[in-house]
Amino acid sequence: MLPNDFRLKSLYGRGRDWPISYDELEPFYARAETELGVSGVDGQDESGQGGQAYPPRSIPYPMEGLKPSYMFKRLSEMLSKGGYNPILEPNGRATRPYGKRPPCAGNNNCNPVCPIAAKYDGSMHIDEAERHGAKVLENSVVYKVEAGDDGKITAIWYMRPDKSQHKLTARYFVLAAYGIESPKLLLMSTSDKYPNGIANSSDQVGRNLMDHTGISMNVMTKEDMWPGEGPTQLLVYLNSRDGAFRKDYPGYKIKVRNTVPTSQITSNLIGKGVLGSKLDEQIRLQSARSLNWAVDFETLPLPENRVTPSKTKFDAIGLPVPEIYYSVPDYWHAGKEKALEDFKQFAKLLDADILSTDVGFQNRQHIMGTTIMGDDPKDSVVDRDCRTHDHPNLFIAGTSVMPSSSCVNPTLTGAALSIRIADVLLKEV
Ligand code: SF4
């Protein structure tokens, strides 16, 4: 995140301010990057001269960035004529041996999980936690959090697949079930003393749901670009990441996906009845020239966008599934119009044909805001340390505490905030 992302309300009159500043979080970003094993190119920004689209850093990236592919170099050359300057997005891929992780082998098979563990995934820290004595209870779904009259959390209850119910007690609790299940669990945990659920005296649990709701465009270029060389890293354009325009429309990131498109193209061609040598020829041609561009928009924390436990639908063990209400305001639509202008400009600069444009509110799975952070217990769920205002021994870890979304992926911010929780716990425990 940029320093300005923490002061959205003060600077642009939109959304919320964070109770902490970028400078306070920066050392934790650095620690999170070391833990997750992030590689990146130092000194990049929108003008290529450092300092604007990328935030200030106290230390270099833990690992050097990946080398740009042919496509990245060619796109940079062509789009720079329109004033678009790219950044190779830093990411959790090893570019040298890093702990137990080998360097990335570049075979573009990264999602959902890298088969050789060059790319970070959450299982690595679960293994680490177990090595330090944590016990993982599989097939154990927490369905209730209990608090005493003094506000302290006393226990959690979990259910096994055979529907047996179990209780765990502890001095401290950290809820880390991401932005849909964390609020759902708190809202399910009602009692006489806490009729609105746990940590919910503000009525903000489940509200302010944010994502990076996006749009995309497919184009076909007239020269070979070779998408899919190397890992599925993103080349991103951050020209519209921050500025006075955020009073009127959101910041956004434009990205080109570096994913091998062969499988999708082949299915489409066969679906259209293209076969034999024509099929072979078209697969070769289209795979080398088809590009997918996508935009991730910043969204605002709106109280009406929310997660609640369903009253009518239940999962396999009888627990309510989440119900989600999510709307997109005029602010987002104003950003969409701006990004569509960029799309048209991109196609022109690349001398490419636009095959399709999707403005259908694409889900980016970057869930934020449902247990929002603030100084005022009346309109936020956790304080600046991610401790719930209502319960001194309950912390919430992850991206659900974020009061603003910016337009970049939130995982690193969630990890940095979680390391801050760990520091508080180490002091208190
Ligand atoms: S290209 Fe992707 S799947 Fe292959 S090693 Fe690198 S991160 Fe892993």
Short mmCIF file of C-alpha atoms and ligand atoms in Angstrom, two decimals:
data_model
loop_
_atom_site.label_atom_id
_atom_site.label_comp_id
_atom_site.label_asym_id
_atom_site.label_seq_id
_atom_site.Cartn_x
_atom_site.Cartn_y
_atom_site.Cartn_z
CA MET A 1 0.00 0.00 0.00
CA LEU A 2 1.04 3.63 -0.49
CA PRO A 3 1.26 6.08 2.43
CA ASN A 4 -1.78 7.91 0.97
CA ASP A 5 -3.87 4.70 1.04
CA PHE A 6 -3.88 5.05 4.84
CA ARG A 7 -5.39 8.57 4.68
CA LEU A 8 -8.16 8.26 2.13
CA LYS A 9 -10.72 10.26 4.11
CA SER A 10 -8.38 13.12 5.06
CA LEU A 11 -6.89 13.47 1.60
CA TYR A 12 -9.78 12.70 -0.72
CA GLY A 13 -12.93 12.79 1.44
CA ARG A 14 -13.71 9.13 0.63
CA GLY A 15 -13.85 5.94 2.70
CA ARG A 16 -11.94 5.83 5.98
CA ASP A 17 -8.53 6.69 7.40
CA TRP A 18 -6.48 4.01 9.12
CA PRO A 19 -5.64 4.53 12.81
CA ILE A 20 -2.01 3.73 11.93
CA SER A 21 0.24 5.24 9.28
CA TYR A 22 2.24 3.64 6.50
CA ASP A 23 5.42 4.48 8.43
CA GLU A 24 4.21 2.50 11.43
CA LEU A 25 3.47 -0.53 9.28
CA GLU A 26 6.51 -0.35 7.00
CA PRO A 27 8.91 -2.33 9.24
CA PHE A 28 6.27 -5.07 9.40
CA TYR A 29 5.92 -5.10 5.62
CA ALA A 30 9.65 -5.72 5.50
CA ARG A 31 9.37 -8.60 7.99
CA ALA A 32 6.39 -10.05 6.12
CA GLU A 33 8.33 -9.98 2.84
CA THR A 34 11.17 -11.87 4.50
CA GLU A 35 8.76 -14.47 5.93
CA LEU A 36 6.85 -14.94 2.66
CA GLY A 37 10.00 -14.86 0.54
CA VAL A 38 9.23 -11.99 -1.82
CA SER A 39 11.25 -11.15 -4.92
CA GLY A 40 11.04 -7.75 -6.58
CA VAL A 41 12.88 -5.18 -8.62
CA ASP A 42 14.11 -2.32 -6.43
CA GLY A 43 13.68 1.31 -7.47
CA GLN A 44 10.68 0.92 -9.78
CA ASP A 45 7.90 3.42 -10.09
CA GLU A 46 5.48 4.73 -12.67
CA SER A 47 8.03 7.08 -14.18
CA GLY A 48 10.85 4.56 -13.92
CA GLN A 49 12.66 6.96 -11.63
CA GLY A 50 11.62 5.79 -8.19
CA GLY A 51 9.35 7.10 -5.52
CA GLN A 52 5.80 7.64 -6.79
CA ALA A 53 3.73 4.59 -7.64
CA TYR A 54 5.70 2.48 -5.22
CA PRO A 55 5.99 3.26 -1.52
CA PRO A 56 9.19 4.07 0.33
CA ARG A 57 11.13 1.02 1.56
CA SER A 58 13.56 0.70 4.44
CA ILE A 59 15.33 -2.37 3.02
CA PRO A 60 15.72 -3.97 -0.42
CA TYR A 61 13.48 -6.87 -1.45
CA PRO A 62 14.63 -10.14 0.12
CA MET A 63 15.34 -11.51 -3.36
CA GLU A 64 16.10 -9.99 -6.74
CA GLY A 65 13.19 -9.74 -9.14
CA LEU A 66 12.56 -12.11 -12.01
CA LYS A 67 13.95 -11.15 -15.38
CA PRO A 68 11.36 -9.59 -17.73
CA SER A 69 10.06 -11.86 -20.48
CA TYR A 70 10.07 -11.02 -24.19
CA MET A 71 6.38 -10.05 -23.96
CA PHE A 72 7.03 -7.66 -21.06
CA LYS A 73 9.86 -5.97 -22.92
CA ARG A 74 7.89 -5.63 -26.15
CA LEU A 75 4.74 -4.36 -24.41
CA SER A 76 6.77 -1.84 -22.42
CA GLU A 77 8.30 -0.54 -25.62
CA MET A 78 4.98 -0.16 -27.41
CA LEU A 79 2.92 1.26 -24.52
CA SER A 80 5.55 3.73 -23.36
CA LYS A 81 4.70 5.77 -26.46
CA GLY A 82 1.38 6.58 -24.76
CA GLY A 83 2.99 7.45 -21.42
CA TYR A 84 2.24 4.09 -19.82
CA ASN A 85 5.12 2.85 -17.71
CA PRO A 86 5.05 -0.70 -16.40
CA ILE A 87 6.17 -2.26 -13.15
CA LEU A 88 7.08 -5.89 -12.66
CA GLU A 89 4.93 -6.69 -9.67
CA PRO A 90 6.87 -8.10 -6.73
CA ASN A 91 5.64 -11.55 -5.73
CA GLY A 92 6.18 -14.47 -3.38
CA ARG A 93 8.40 -16.47 -5.74
CA ALA A 94 11.93 -17.50 -4.94
CA THR A 95 14.52 -16.38 -7.49
CA ARG A 96 17.31 -18.14 -5.59
CA PRO A 97 17.28 -20.99 -3.05
CA TYR A 98 15.36 -19.53 -0.10
CA GLY A 99 15.13 -21.65 3.04
CA LYS A 100 13.69 -24.93 1.83
CA ARG A 101 12.39 -23.41 -1.39
CA PRO A 102 14.06 -23.91 -4.76
CA PRO A 103 14.25 -21.06 -7.27
CA CYS A 104 11.37 -20.71 -9.73
CA ALA A 105 11.82 -22.96 -12.76
CA GLY A 106 9.58 -20.81 -14.95
CA ASN A 107 7.21 -23.45 -16.35
CA ASN A 108 4.05 -21.34 -15.84
CA ASN A 109 2.16 -23.88 -13.77
CA CYS A 110 1.76 -21.61 -10.73
CA ASN A 111 -1.94 -21.71 -9.85
CA PRO A 112 -3.34 -22.73 -7.52
CA VAL A 113 -0.12 -24.10 -6.01
CA CYS A 114 3.45 -24.26 -7.30
CA PRO A 115 4.34 -27.99 -7.54
CA ILE A 116 7.95 -27.44 -6.44
CA ALA A 117 7.15 -24.86 -3.73
CA ALA A 118 9.13 -22.03 -5.35
CA LYS A 119 6.02 -19.89 -4.88
CA TYR A 120 4.81 -19.17 -1.36
CA ASP A 121 1.63 -20.75 -0.07
CA GLY A 122 0.05 -20.84 3.38
CA SER A 123 0.97 -24.46 4.07
CA MET A 124 4.57 -23.34 4.57
CA HIS A 125 3.73 -21.41 7.73
CA ILE A 126 1.36 -24.11 8.96
CA ASP A 127 4.33 -26.52 8.78
CA GLU A 128 6.47 -23.93 10.54
CA ALA A 129 3.88 -23.47 13.29
CA GLU A 130 3.70 -27.23 13.83
CA ARG A 131 7.49 -27.38 14.12
CA HIS A 132 7.16 -24.80 16.89
CA GLY A 133 4.61 -26.89 18.77
CA ALA A 134 1.27 -25.79 17.29
CA LYS A 135 -1.33 -28.52 16.91
CA VAL A 136 -3.53 -28.51 13.81
CA LEU A 137 -6.99 -29.98 14.31
CA GLU A 138 -8.21 -31.16 10.92
CA ASN A 139 -11.90 -31.45 10.09
CA SER A 140 -12.74 -29.25 13.06
CA VAL A 141 -15.05 -26.36 12.25
CA VAL A 142 -15.39 -23.64 14.85
CA TYR A 143 -19.02 -22.62 15.17
CA LYS A 144 -19.16 -20.57 18.36
CA VAL A 145 -17.01 -18.13 20.32
CA GLU A 146 -17.97 -17.68 23.98
CA ALA A 147 -17.35 -14.64 26.21
CA GLY A 148 -17.85 -14.08 29.95
CA ASP A 149 -19.58 -11.13 31.61
CA ASP A 150 -16.23 -9.34 31.95
CA GLY A 151 -15.85 -9.32 28.16
CA LYS A 152 -13.04 -11.85 28.05
CA ILE A 153 -13.35 -14.72 25.58
CA THR A 154 -13.53 -17.96 27.56
CA ALA A 155 -13.77 -20.68 24.91
CA ILE A 156 -14.42 -21.67 21.33
CA TRP A 157 -16.58 -24.58 20.25
CA TYR A 158 -15.87 -26.72 17.20
CA MET A 159 -17.65 -29.52 15.39
CA ARG A 160 -16.27 -32.68 13.79
CA PRO A 161 -17.75 -34.34 10.66
CA ASP A 162 -19.63 -36.78 12.94
CA LYS A 163 -21.26 -33.66 14.46
CA SER A 164 -19.61 -34.21 17.84
CA GLN A 165 -19.06 -30.90 19.62
CA HIS A 166 -15.84 -29.93 21.40
CA LYS A 167 -14.69 -27.02 23.53
CA LEU A 168 -11.28 -25.36 23.72
CA THR A 169 -10.27 -22.86 26.36
CA ALA A 170 -7.29 -20.51 26.31
CA ARG A 171 -5.97 -17.21 27.65
CA TYR A 172 -5.77 -15.60 24.20
CA PHE A 173 -7.58 -16.22 20.94
CA VAL A 174 -6.66 -15.19 17.38
CA LEU A 175 -9.37 -15.45 14.77
CA ALA A 176 -7.87 -15.87 11.28
CA ALA A 177 -10.59 -17.24 9.02
CA TYR A 178 -10.42 -14.53 6.31
CA GLY A 179 -13.02 -11.92 5.42
CA ILE A 180 -16.09 -14.10 4.98
CA GLU A 181 -15.84 -16.80 7.64
CA SER A 182 -14.36 -14.61 10.41
CA PRO A 183 -17.35 -12.24 10.54
CA LYS A 184 -19.79 -15.08 9.96
CA LEU A 185 -18.46 -16.91 13.01
CA LEU A 186 -18.64 -13.78 15.19
CA LEU A 187 -22.22 -13.10 14.07
CA MET A 188 -23.21 -16.74 14.73
CA SER A 189 -21.90 -16.47 18.30
CA THR A 190 -24.96 -14.86 19.88
CA SER A 191 -25.96 -15.20 23.55
CA ASP A 192 -28.10 -13.34 26.12
CA LYS A 193 -25.16 -11.12 27.01
CA TYR A 194 -24.08 -10.66 23.36
CA PRO A 195 -27.30 -10.70 21.31
CA ASN A 196 -25.57 -9.18 18.25
CA GLY A 197 -22.71 -11.66 18.35
CA ILE A 198 -19.11 -11.40 19.52
CA ALA A 199 -17.07 -8.20 19.02
CA ASN A 200 -20.13 -6.52 17.53
CA SER A 201 -21.22 -3.74 19.91
CA SER A 202 -20.55 -1.35 16.99
CA ASP A 203 -22.78 -3.33 14.59
CA GLN A 204 -19.81 -3.25 12.15
CA VAL A 205 -19.01 -6.99 12.09
CA GLY A 206 -19.60 -8.27 8.55
CA ARG A 207 -20.00 -4.76 7.10
CA ASN A 208 -17.68 -2.75 4.80
CA LEU A 209 -16.95 -5.75 2.57
CA MET A 210 -14.45 -4.76 -0.11
CA ASP A 211 -12.87 -6.51 -3.11
CA HIS A 212 -11.00 -5.20 -6.15
CA THR A 213 -14.04 -5.60 -8.37
CA GLY A 214 -12.69 -5.49 -11.90
CA ILE A 215 -13.09 -5.54 -15.66
CA SER A 216 -11.07 -7.15 -18.46
CA MET A 217 -10.34 -7.10 -22.18
CA ASN A 218 -9.05 -9.72 -24.64
CA VAL A 219 -7.07 -8.55 -27.64
CA MET A 220 -5.29 -10.16 -30.56
CA THR A 221 -2.05 -8.52 -31.65
CA LYS A 222 -0.65 -8.55 -35.17
CA GLU A 223 2.77 -9.78 -34.06
CA ASP A 224 3.86 -12.65 -31.83
CA MET A 225 4.03 -11.69 -28.14
CA TRP A 226 4.39 -15.13 -26.53
CA PRO A 227 2.35 -14.80 -23.32
CA GLY A 228 3.21 -17.50 -20.79
CA GLU A 229 6.99 -17.36 -20.93
CA GLY A 230 8.27 -17.80 -17.37
CA PRO A 231 5.98 -17.78 -14.31
CA THR A 232 2.49 -16.28 -14.21
CA GLN A 233 3.89 -13.03 -12.87
CA LEU A 234 2.02 -9.82 -13.68
CA LEU A 235 3.23 -6.80 -15.56
CA VAL A 236 1.22 -3.94 -14.06
CA TYR A 237 0.49 -0.35 -14.97
CA LEU A 238 0.03 1.91 -11.95
CA ASN A 239 -0.35 5.28 -13.69
CA SER A 240 -3.78 5.62 -12.03
CA ARG A 241 -2.90 4.37 -8.60
CA ASP A 242 -3.02 7.64 -6.66
CA GLY A 243 -3.84 11.31 -7.18
CA ALA A 244 -6.40 14.04 -6.53
CA PHE A 245 -8.75 12.15 -8.91
CA ARG A 246 -9.53 9.76 -6.05
CA LYS A 247 -12.06 12.35 -4.87
CA ASP A 248 -14.06 11.44 -7.99
CA TYR A 249 -13.09 7.92 -8.99
CA PRO A 250 -11.03 5.09 -7.52
CA GLY A 251 -7.38 4.27 -8.00
CA TYR A 252 -6.81 1.26 -10.21
CA LYS A 253 -4.21 -1.15 -11.46
CA ILE A 254 -4.06 -2.50 -15.03
CA LYS A 255 -2.37 -5.87 -15.45
CA VAL A 256 -1.55 -8.19 -18.29
CA ARG A 257 -1.72 -11.84 -17.44
CA ASN A 258 1.33 -13.89 -18.32
CA THR A 259 -0.50 -17.20 -18.44
CA VAL A 260 -0.09 -19.84 -21.17
CA PRO A 261 -3.38 -19.48 -23.11
CA THR A 262 -3.11 -22.65 -25.22
CA SER A 263 -5.69 -24.76 -23.42
CA GLN A 264 -8.44 -22.11 -23.55
CA ILE A 265 -7.72 -21.29 -27.19
CA THR A 266 -7.78 -24.96 -28.17
CA SER A 267 -11.15 -25.53 -26.47
CA ASN A 268 -12.63 -22.48 -28.20
CA LEU A 269 -11.35 -23.59 -31.61
CA ILE A 270 -12.60 -27.16 -31.25
CA GLY A 271 -15.91 -25.76 -30.02
CA LYS A 272 -16.15 -23.83 -33.28
CA GLY A 273 -15.41 -26.98 -35.30
CA VAL A 274 -11.83 -26.08 -36.30
CA LEU A 275 -9.89 -29.34 -36.74
CA GLY A 276 -6.83 -30.95 -38.32
CA SER A 277 -3.96 -28.88 -39.68
CA LYS A 278 -6.10 -25.69 -39.48
CA LEU A 279 -6.49 -26.31 -35.74
CA ASP A 280 -2.74 -26.72 -35.31
CA GLU A 281 -2.06 -23.53 -37.26
CA GLN A 282 -4.61 -21.49 -35.32
CA ILE A 283 -3.41 -22.75 -31.93
CA ARG A 284 0.11 -21.64 -32.80
CA LEU A 285 -1.01 -18.28 -34.11
CA GLN A 286 -3.52 -17.35 -31.40
CA SER A 287 -1.44 -18.62 -28.48
CA ALA A 288 1.38 -16.32 -29.48
CA ARG A 289 -0.82 -13.27 -29.97
CA SER A 290 -3.76 -13.30 -27.57
CA LEU A 291 -3.45 -11.05 -24.53
CA ASN A 292 -5.72 -10.67 -21.53
CA TRP A 293 -5.74 -7.30 -19.79
CA ALA A 294 -7.53 -6.81 -16.50
CA VAL A 295 -8.19 -3.93 -14.12
CA ASP A 296 -8.42 -4.11 -10.34
CA PHE A 297 -10.28 -1.14 -8.82
CA GLU A 298 -10.00 0.19 -5.33
CA THR A 299 -13.40 -0.10 -3.62
CA LEU A 300 -14.76 1.81 -0.63
CA PRO A 301 -15.89 0.43 2.75
CA LEU A 302 -19.68 0.73 2.56
CA PRO A 303 -21.65 -0.43 5.61
CA GLU A 304 -24.40 -1.91 3.43
CA ASN A 305 -21.94 -4.28 1.72
CA ARG A 306 -21.93 -7.13 4.16
CA VAL A 307 -21.67 -10.78 5.17
CA THR A 308 -24.29 -12.38 7.44
CA PRO A 309 -25.01 -16.00 8.43
CA SER A 310 -27.91 -17.33 6.37
CA LYS A 311 -31.18 -18.01 8.15
CA THR A 312 -32.35 -20.41 5.45
CA LYS A 313 -29.32 -22.23 3.99
CA PHE A 314 -27.02 -24.58 5.87
CA ASP A 315 -23.87 -26.55 5.04
CA ALA A 316 -23.22 -30.30 5.37
CA ILE A 317 -22.81 -30.15 9.15
CA GLY A 318 -25.79 -27.88 9.66
CA LEU A 319 -24.03 -24.53 10.05
CA PRO A 320 -25.36 -21.44 8.25
CA VAL A 321 -23.67 -20.60 4.96
CA PRO A 322 -22.66 -16.95 4.47
CA GLU A 323 -25.07 -14.59 2.79
CA ILE A 324 -23.41 -11.75 0.96
CA TYR A 325 -24.76 -8.37 -0.09
CA TYR A 326 -22.43 -6.43 -2.38
CA SER A 327 -23.21 -3.35 -4.46
CA VAL A 328 -21.03 -1.15 -6.63
CA PRO A 329 -21.57 2.64 -6.38
CA ASP A 330 -21.25 5.40 -8.98
CA TYR A 331 -17.69 5.99 -7.73
CA TRP A 332 -16.68 2.58 -9.11
CA HIS A 333 -18.51 3.18 -12.41
CA ALA A 334 -16.64 6.47 -12.87
CA GLY A 335 -13.37 4.52 -12.54
CA LYS A 336 -14.60 1.91 -15.00
CA GLU A 337 -15.18 4.60 -17.65
CA LYS A 338 -11.61 5.86 -17.17
CA ALA A 339 -10.13 2.38 -17.42
CA LEU A 340 -12.10 1.64 -20.59
CA GLU A 341 -10.43 4.69 -22.14
CA ASP A 342 -7.06 3.16 -21.18
CA PHE A 343 -8.10 -0.15 -22.76
CA LYS A 344 -8.91 1.58 -26.05
CA GLN A 345 -5.62 3.44 -25.93
CA PHE A 346 -3.73 0.19 -25.22
CA ALA A 347 -5.33 -1.55 -28.21
CA LYS A 348 -4.36 1.40 -30.42
CA LEU A 349 -0.77 1.52 -29.20
CA LEU A 350 -0.42 -2.26 -29.64
CA ASP A 351 -2.15 -2.21 -33.04
CA ALA A 352 -4.37 -4.97 -31.66
CA ASP A 353 -7.98 -5.98 -32.30
CA ILE A 354 -10.25 -5.97 -29.25
CA LEU A 355 -11.95 -9.39 -29.21
CA SER A 356 -14.06 -8.87 -26.10
CA THR A 357 -14.48 -6.60 -23.09
CA ASP A 358 -16.05 -7.77 -19.84
CA VAL A 359 -17.38 -5.05 -17.52
CA GLY A 360 -19.39 -7.53 -15.46
CA PHE A 361 -18.07 -6.74 -11.96
CA GLN A 362 -15.37 -9.42 -11.94
CA ASN A 363 -14.59 -10.90 -8.55
CA ARG A 364 -10.91 -10.68 -7.61
CA GLN A 365 -11.14 -12.73 -4.39
CA HIS A 366 -9.29 -10.02 -2.44
CA ILE A 367 -11.66 -9.89 0.52
CA MET A 368 -11.22 -6.96 2.94
CA GLY A 369 -13.02 -4.86 5.51
CA THR A 370 -15.51 -7.11 7.31
CA THR A 371 -13.95 -6.66 10.78
CA ILE A 372 -12.68 -3.15 10.22
CA MET A 373 -9.95 -1.39 12.22
CA GLY A 374 -10.39 2.01 13.90
CA ASP A 375 -9.78 4.06 17.04
CA ASP A 376 -13.48 4.52 17.79
CA PRO A 377 -15.15 1.41 19.28
CA LYS A 378 -18.51 2.78 18.12
CA ASP A 379 -17.72 2.39 14.42
CA SER A 380 -15.00 -0.25 14.18
CA VAL A 381 -14.40 -3.83 15.32
CA VAL A 382 -10.69 -3.95 16.15
CA ASP A 383 -8.22 -1.37 17.43
CA ARG A 384 -4.85 -0.40 15.95
CA ASP A 385 -3.32 -3.66 17.28
CA CYS A 386 -6.08 -5.79 15.69
CA ARG A 387 -7.47 -6.47 19.18
CA THR A 388 -11.27 -6.46 19.30
CA HIS A 389 -12.60 -3.39 21.11
CA ASP A 390 -15.11 -5.53 23.04
CA HIS A 391 -12.86 -8.44 24.11
CA PRO A 392 -9.31 -7.78 25.39
CA ASN A 393 -8.08 -11.33 24.66
CA LEU A 394 -9.46 -11.70 21.12
CA PHE A 395 -7.43 -10.59 18.07
CA ILE A 396 -8.42 -10.78 14.41
CA ALA A 397 -5.65 -11.51 11.91
CA GLY A 398 -5.77 -11.00 8.16
CA THR A 399 -7.11 -8.64 5.54
CA SER A 400 -10.60 -8.33 7.07
CA VAL A 401 -9.34 -5.56 9.39
CA MET A 402 -8.23 -3.26 6.55
CA PRO A 403 -10.08 0.11 6.49
CA SER A 404 -9.14 0.83 2.85
CA SER A 405 -8.49 -1.47 -0.05
CA SER A 406 -6.08 0.43 -2.33
CA CYS A 407 -5.88 -1.32 -5.72
CA VAL A 408 -3.11 -3.82 -4.98
CA ASN A 409 -3.30 -7.34 -3.60
CA PRO A 410 -3.84 -7.27 0.17
CA THR A 411 -2.01 -10.43 1.33
CA LEU A 412 1.20 -8.67 2.31
CA THR A 413 -0.72 -6.11 4.37
CA GLY A 414 -2.62 -8.92 6.13
CA ALA A 415 0.67 -10.66 6.90
CA ALA A 416 2.32 -7.45 8.16
CA LEU A 417 -0.62 -6.75 10.49
CA SER A 418 -0.49 -10.32 11.75
CA ILE A 419 3.18 -9.99 12.66
CA ARG A 420 2.21 -6.90 14.70
CA ILE A 421 -0.31 -9.07 16.57
CA ALA A 422 2.41 -11.63 17.26
CA ASP A 423 4.60 -8.91 18.78
CA VAL A 424 1.77 -7.75 21.08
CA LEU A 425 1.07 -11.34 22.13
CA LEU A 426 4.75 -12.02 22.83
CA LYS A 427 4.81 -9.03 25.18
CA GLU A 428 1.57 -9.91 26.96
CA VAL A 429 1.83 -13.68 27.14
S1 SF4 B 1 6.78 -21.03 -12.90
FE1 SF4 B 1 5.25 -21.11 -11.28
S2 SF4 B 1 4.90 -23.31 -10.99
FE2 SF4 B 1 6.86 -23.13 -12.11
S3 SF4 B 1 8.43 -23.08 -10.48
FE3 SF4 B 1 7.90 -20.93 -10.95
S4 SF4 B 1 6.32 -20.46 -9.40
FE4 SF4 B 1 6.46 -22.70 -9.49
#
